[in-house]
mmCIF file of C-alpha atoms in Angstrom:
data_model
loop_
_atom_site.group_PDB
_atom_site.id
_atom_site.type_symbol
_atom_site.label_atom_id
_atom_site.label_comp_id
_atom_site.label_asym_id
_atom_site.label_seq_id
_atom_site.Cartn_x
_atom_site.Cartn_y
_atom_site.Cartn_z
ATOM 1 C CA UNK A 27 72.368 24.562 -72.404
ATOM 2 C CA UNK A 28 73.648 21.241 -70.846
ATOM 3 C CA UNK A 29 70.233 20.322 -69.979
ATOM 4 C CA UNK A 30 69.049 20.597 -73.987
ATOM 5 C CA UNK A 31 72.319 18.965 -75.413
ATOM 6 C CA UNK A 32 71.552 15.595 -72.680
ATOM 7 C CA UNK A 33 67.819 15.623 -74.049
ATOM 8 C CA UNK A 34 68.953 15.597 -77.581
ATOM 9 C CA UNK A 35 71.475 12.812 -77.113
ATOM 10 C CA UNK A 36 69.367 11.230 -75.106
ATOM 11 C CA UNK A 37 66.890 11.281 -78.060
ATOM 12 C CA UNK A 38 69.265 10.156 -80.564
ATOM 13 C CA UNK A 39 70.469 7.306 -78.103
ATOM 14 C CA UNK A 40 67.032 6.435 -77.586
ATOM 15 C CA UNK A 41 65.632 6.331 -81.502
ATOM 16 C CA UNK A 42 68.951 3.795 -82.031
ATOM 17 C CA UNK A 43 68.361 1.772 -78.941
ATOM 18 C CA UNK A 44 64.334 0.909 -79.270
ATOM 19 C CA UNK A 45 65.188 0.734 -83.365
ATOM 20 C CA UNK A 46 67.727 -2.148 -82.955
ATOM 21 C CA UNK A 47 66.579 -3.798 -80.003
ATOM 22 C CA UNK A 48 63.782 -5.973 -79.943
ATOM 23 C CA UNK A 49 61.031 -5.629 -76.955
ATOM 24 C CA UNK A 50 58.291 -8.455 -76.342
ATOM 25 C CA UNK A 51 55.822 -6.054 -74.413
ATOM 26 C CA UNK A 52 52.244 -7.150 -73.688
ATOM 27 C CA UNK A 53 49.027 -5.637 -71.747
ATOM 28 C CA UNK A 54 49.522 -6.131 -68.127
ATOM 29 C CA UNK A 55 46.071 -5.293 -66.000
ATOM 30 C CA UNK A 56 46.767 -4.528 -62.465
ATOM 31 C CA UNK A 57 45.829 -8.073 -61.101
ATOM 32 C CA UNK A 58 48.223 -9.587 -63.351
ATOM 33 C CA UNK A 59 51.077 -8.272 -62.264
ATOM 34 C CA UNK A 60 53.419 -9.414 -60.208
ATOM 35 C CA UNK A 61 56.611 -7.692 -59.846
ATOM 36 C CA UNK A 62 56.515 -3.417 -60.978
ATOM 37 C CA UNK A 63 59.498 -1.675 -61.487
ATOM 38 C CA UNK A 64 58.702 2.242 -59.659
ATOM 39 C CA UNK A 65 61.038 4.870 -61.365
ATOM 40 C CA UNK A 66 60.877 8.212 -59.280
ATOM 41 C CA UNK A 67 62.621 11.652 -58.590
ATOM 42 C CA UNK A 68 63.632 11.716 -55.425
ATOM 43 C CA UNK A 69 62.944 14.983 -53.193
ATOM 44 C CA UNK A 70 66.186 15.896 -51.552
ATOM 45 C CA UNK A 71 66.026 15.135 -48.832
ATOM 46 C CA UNK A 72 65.533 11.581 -49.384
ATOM 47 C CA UNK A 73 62.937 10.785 -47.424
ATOM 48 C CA UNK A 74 59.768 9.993 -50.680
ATOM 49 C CA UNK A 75 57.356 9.461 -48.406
ATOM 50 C CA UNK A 76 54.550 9.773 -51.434
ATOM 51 C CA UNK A 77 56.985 7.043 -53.271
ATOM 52 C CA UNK A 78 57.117 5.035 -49.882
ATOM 53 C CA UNK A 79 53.150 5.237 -49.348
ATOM 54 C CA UNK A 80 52.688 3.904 -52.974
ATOM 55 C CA UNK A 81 55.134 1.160 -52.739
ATOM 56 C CA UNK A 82 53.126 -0.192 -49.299
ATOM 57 C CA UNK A 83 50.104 -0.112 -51.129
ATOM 58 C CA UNK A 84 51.300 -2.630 -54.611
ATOM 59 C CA UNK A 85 52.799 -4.763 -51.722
ATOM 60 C CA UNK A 86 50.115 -5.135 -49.209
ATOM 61 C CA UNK A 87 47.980 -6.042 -53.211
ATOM 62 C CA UNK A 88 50.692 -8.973 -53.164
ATOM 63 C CA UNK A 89 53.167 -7.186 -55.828
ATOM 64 C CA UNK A 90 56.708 -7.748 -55.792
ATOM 65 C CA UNK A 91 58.196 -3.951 -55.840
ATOM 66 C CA UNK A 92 61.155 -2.491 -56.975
ATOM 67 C CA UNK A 93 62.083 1.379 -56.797
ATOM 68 C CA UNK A 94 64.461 3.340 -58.218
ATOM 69 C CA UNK A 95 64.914 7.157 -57.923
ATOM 70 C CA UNK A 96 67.056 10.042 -58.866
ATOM 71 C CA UNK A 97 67.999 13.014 -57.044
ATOM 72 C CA UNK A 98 69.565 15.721 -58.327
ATOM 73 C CA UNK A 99 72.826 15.883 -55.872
ATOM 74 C CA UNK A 100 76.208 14.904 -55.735
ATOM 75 C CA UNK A 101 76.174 12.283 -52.890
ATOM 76 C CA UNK A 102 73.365 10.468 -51.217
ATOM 77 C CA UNK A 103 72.410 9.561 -47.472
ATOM 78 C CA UNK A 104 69.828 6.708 -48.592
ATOM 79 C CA UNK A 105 71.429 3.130 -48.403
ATOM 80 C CA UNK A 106 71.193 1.284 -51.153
ATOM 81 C CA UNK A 107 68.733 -1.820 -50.879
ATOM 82 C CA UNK A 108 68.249 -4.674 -53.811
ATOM 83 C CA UNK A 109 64.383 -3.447 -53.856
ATOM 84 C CA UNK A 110 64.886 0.150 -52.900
ATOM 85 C CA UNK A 111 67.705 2.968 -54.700
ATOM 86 C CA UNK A 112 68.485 6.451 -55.610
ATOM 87 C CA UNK A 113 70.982 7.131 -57.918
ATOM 88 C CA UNK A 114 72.977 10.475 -58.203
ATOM 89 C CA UNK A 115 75.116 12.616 -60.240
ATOM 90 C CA UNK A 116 78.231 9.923 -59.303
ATOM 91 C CA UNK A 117 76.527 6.864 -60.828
ATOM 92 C CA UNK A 118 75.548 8.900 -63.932
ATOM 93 C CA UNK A 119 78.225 9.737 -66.465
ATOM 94 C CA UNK A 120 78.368 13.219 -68.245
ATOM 95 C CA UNK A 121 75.552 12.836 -70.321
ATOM 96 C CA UNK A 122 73.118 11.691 -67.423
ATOM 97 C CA UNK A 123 73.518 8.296 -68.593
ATOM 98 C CA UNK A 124 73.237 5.824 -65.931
ATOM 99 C CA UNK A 125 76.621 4.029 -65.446
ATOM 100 C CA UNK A 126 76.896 0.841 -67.371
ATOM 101 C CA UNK A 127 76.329 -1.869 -64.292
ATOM 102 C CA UNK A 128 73.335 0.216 -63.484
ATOM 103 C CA UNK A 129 72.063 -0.630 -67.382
ATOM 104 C CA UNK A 130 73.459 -4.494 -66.941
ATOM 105 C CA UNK A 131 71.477 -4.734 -63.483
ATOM 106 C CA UNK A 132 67.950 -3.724 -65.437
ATOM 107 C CA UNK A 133 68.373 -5.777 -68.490
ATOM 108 C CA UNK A 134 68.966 -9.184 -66.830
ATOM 109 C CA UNK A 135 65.949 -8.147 -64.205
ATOM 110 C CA UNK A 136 62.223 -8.790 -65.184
ATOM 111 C CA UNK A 137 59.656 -6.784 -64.432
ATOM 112 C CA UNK A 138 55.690 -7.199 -65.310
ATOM 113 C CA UNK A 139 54.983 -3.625 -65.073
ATOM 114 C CA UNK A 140 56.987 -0.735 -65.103
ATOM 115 C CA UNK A 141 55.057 2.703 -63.744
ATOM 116 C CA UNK A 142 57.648 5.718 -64.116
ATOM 117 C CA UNK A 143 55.941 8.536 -61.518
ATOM 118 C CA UNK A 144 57.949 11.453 -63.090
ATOM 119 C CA UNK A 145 55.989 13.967 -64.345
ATOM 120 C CA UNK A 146 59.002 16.489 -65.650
ATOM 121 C CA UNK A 147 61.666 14.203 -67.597
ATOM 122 C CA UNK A 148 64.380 12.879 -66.093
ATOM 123 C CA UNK A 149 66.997 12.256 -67.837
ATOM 124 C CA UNK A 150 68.571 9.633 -66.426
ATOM 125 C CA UNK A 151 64.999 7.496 -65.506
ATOM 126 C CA UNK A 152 64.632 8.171 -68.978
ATOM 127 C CA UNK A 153 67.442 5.983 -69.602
ATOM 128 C CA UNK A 154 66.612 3.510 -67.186
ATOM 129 C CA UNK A 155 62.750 3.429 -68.238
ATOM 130 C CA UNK A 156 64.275 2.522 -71.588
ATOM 131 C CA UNK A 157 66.701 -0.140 -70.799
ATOM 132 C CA UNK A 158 64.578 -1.833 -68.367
ATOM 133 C CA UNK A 159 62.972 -4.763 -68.888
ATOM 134 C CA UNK A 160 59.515 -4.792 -68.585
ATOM 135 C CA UNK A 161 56.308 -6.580 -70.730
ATOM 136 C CA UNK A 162 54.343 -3.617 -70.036
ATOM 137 C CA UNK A 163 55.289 0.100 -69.583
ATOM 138 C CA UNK A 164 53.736 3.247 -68.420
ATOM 139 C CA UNK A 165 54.090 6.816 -67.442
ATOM 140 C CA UNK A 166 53.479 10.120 -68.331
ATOM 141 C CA UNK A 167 53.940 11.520 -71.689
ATOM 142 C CA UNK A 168 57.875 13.800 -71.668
ATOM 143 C CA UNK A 169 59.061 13.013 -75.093
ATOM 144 C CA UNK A 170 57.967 12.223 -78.277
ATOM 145 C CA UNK A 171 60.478 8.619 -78.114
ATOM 146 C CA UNK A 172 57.898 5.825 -77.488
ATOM 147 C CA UNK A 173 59.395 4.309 -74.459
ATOM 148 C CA UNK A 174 55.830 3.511 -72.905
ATOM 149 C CA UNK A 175 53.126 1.165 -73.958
ATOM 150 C CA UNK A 176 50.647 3.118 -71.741
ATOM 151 C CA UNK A 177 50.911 6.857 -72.076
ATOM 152 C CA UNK A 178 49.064 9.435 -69.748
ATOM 153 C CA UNK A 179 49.099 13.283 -71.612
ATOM 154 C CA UNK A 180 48.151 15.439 -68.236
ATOM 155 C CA UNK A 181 48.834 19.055 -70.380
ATOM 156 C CA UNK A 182 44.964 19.176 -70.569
ATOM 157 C CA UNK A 183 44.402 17.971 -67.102
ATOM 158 C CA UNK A 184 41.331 19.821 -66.327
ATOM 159 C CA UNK A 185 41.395 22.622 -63.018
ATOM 160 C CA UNK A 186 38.900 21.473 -60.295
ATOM 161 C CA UNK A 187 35.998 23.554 -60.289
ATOM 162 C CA UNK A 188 36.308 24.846 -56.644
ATOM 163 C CA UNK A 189 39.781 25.952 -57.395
ATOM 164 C CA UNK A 190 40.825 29.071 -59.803
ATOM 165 C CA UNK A 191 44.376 28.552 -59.423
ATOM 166 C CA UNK A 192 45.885 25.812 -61.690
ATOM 167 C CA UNK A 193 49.062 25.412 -59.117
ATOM 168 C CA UNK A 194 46.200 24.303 -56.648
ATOM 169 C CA UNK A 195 46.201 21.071 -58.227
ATOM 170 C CA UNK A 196 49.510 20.058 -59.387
ATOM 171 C CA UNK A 197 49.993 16.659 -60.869
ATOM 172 C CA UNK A 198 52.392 14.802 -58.837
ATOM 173 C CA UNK A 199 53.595 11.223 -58.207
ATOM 174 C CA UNK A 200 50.321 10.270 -55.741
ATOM 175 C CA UNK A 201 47.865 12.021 -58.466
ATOM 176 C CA UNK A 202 49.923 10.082 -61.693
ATOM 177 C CA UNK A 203 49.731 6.660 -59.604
ATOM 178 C CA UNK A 204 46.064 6.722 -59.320
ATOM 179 C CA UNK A 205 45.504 7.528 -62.569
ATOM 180 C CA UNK A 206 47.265 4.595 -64.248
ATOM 181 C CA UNK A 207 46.178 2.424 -61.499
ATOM 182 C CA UNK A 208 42.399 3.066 -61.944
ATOM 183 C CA UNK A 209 43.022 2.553 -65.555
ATOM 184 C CA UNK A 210 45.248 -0.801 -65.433
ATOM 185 C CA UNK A 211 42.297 -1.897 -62.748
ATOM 186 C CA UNK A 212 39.480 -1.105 -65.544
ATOM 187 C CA UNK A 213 40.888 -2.092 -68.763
ATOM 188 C CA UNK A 214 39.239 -5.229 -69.748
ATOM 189 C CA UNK A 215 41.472 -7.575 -72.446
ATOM 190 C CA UNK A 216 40.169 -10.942 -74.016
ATOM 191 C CA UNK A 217 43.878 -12.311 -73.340
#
């Protein structure tokens, strides 16, 4: 019940927010960009090492990388680094909202691309995806509030034809960062 009341506020928040807040978003192809912004769920026990594979390959391609993650606990054992954080039930308030120096911390950073790798929503990425400051945004589609410029709908992600079980092929964080990478690598703008 919690869960569907923090969606729909969420919602409501969100509708408000992107309604009286101007954004100046632009296409960003993957050569272009120079600093990302990585939203994640963490697993718990903190380790990511999907997350931590992706975020050696956009900086060994010369990108600037920033990560933030939620896990769903009370307390953390991950320091927190400028570039690398997980945030937890203690820096969220009741609602799952992030606390309000989290929100000031995004808003005066800049990011060229934002890639959110959640593929279930997350409430409180949610939040940050939205408050963050990015010229171009992208991640999976979760809710109908148009928080990204690029949106990936995996419900009709097809099975793989040597496989009969759907759970076989789950779409996960590695699978989701391919995907938008390929097509941020392919799109072609007259810019």
């Amino acid at each position: 019940m919690l869960k569907k009341i923090n969606t729909y506020l969420f919602n409501k928040r969100a509708r408000n927010y992107l309604s009286s807040t101007p954004r100046e978003h632009r296409f960003v192809n993957y050569e272009k960009a120079k600093t990302v912004l990585l939203l994640f769920e963490s697993d718990a026990s903190e380790q990511n090492p999907k997350v931590r594979s992706i975020i050696n390959q956009l900086q060994q391609d010369g990108k600037k990388v920033t990560a933030w993650g939620f896990v769903d606990k009370k307390e953390i054992e991950t320091a927190i680094y400028p570039d690398f954080r997980i945030l937890h039930h203690k820096q969220t308030d009741f609602f799952h909202r992030p606390l309000e120096s989290y929100k000031t911390e995004l808003q005066y950073a800049a990011f060229d691309l934002l890639i959110d790798l959640t593929v279930k929503p997350v409430v409180p990425l949610l939040y940050l995806a939205m408050y963050a400051v990015a010229s171009f945004k992208t991640g999976l589609r979760k809710t109908e509030i148009p928080l990204y410029d690029f949106v990936l709908d995996m419900e009709s992600k097809p099975v793989q034809p040597d496989s009969s079980d759907p759970l076989e092929n789950p779409v996960d964080e590695t699978y989701l960062y391919n995907q938008i990478i390929f097509y941020l690598k392919n799109i072609q703008t007259t810019d």
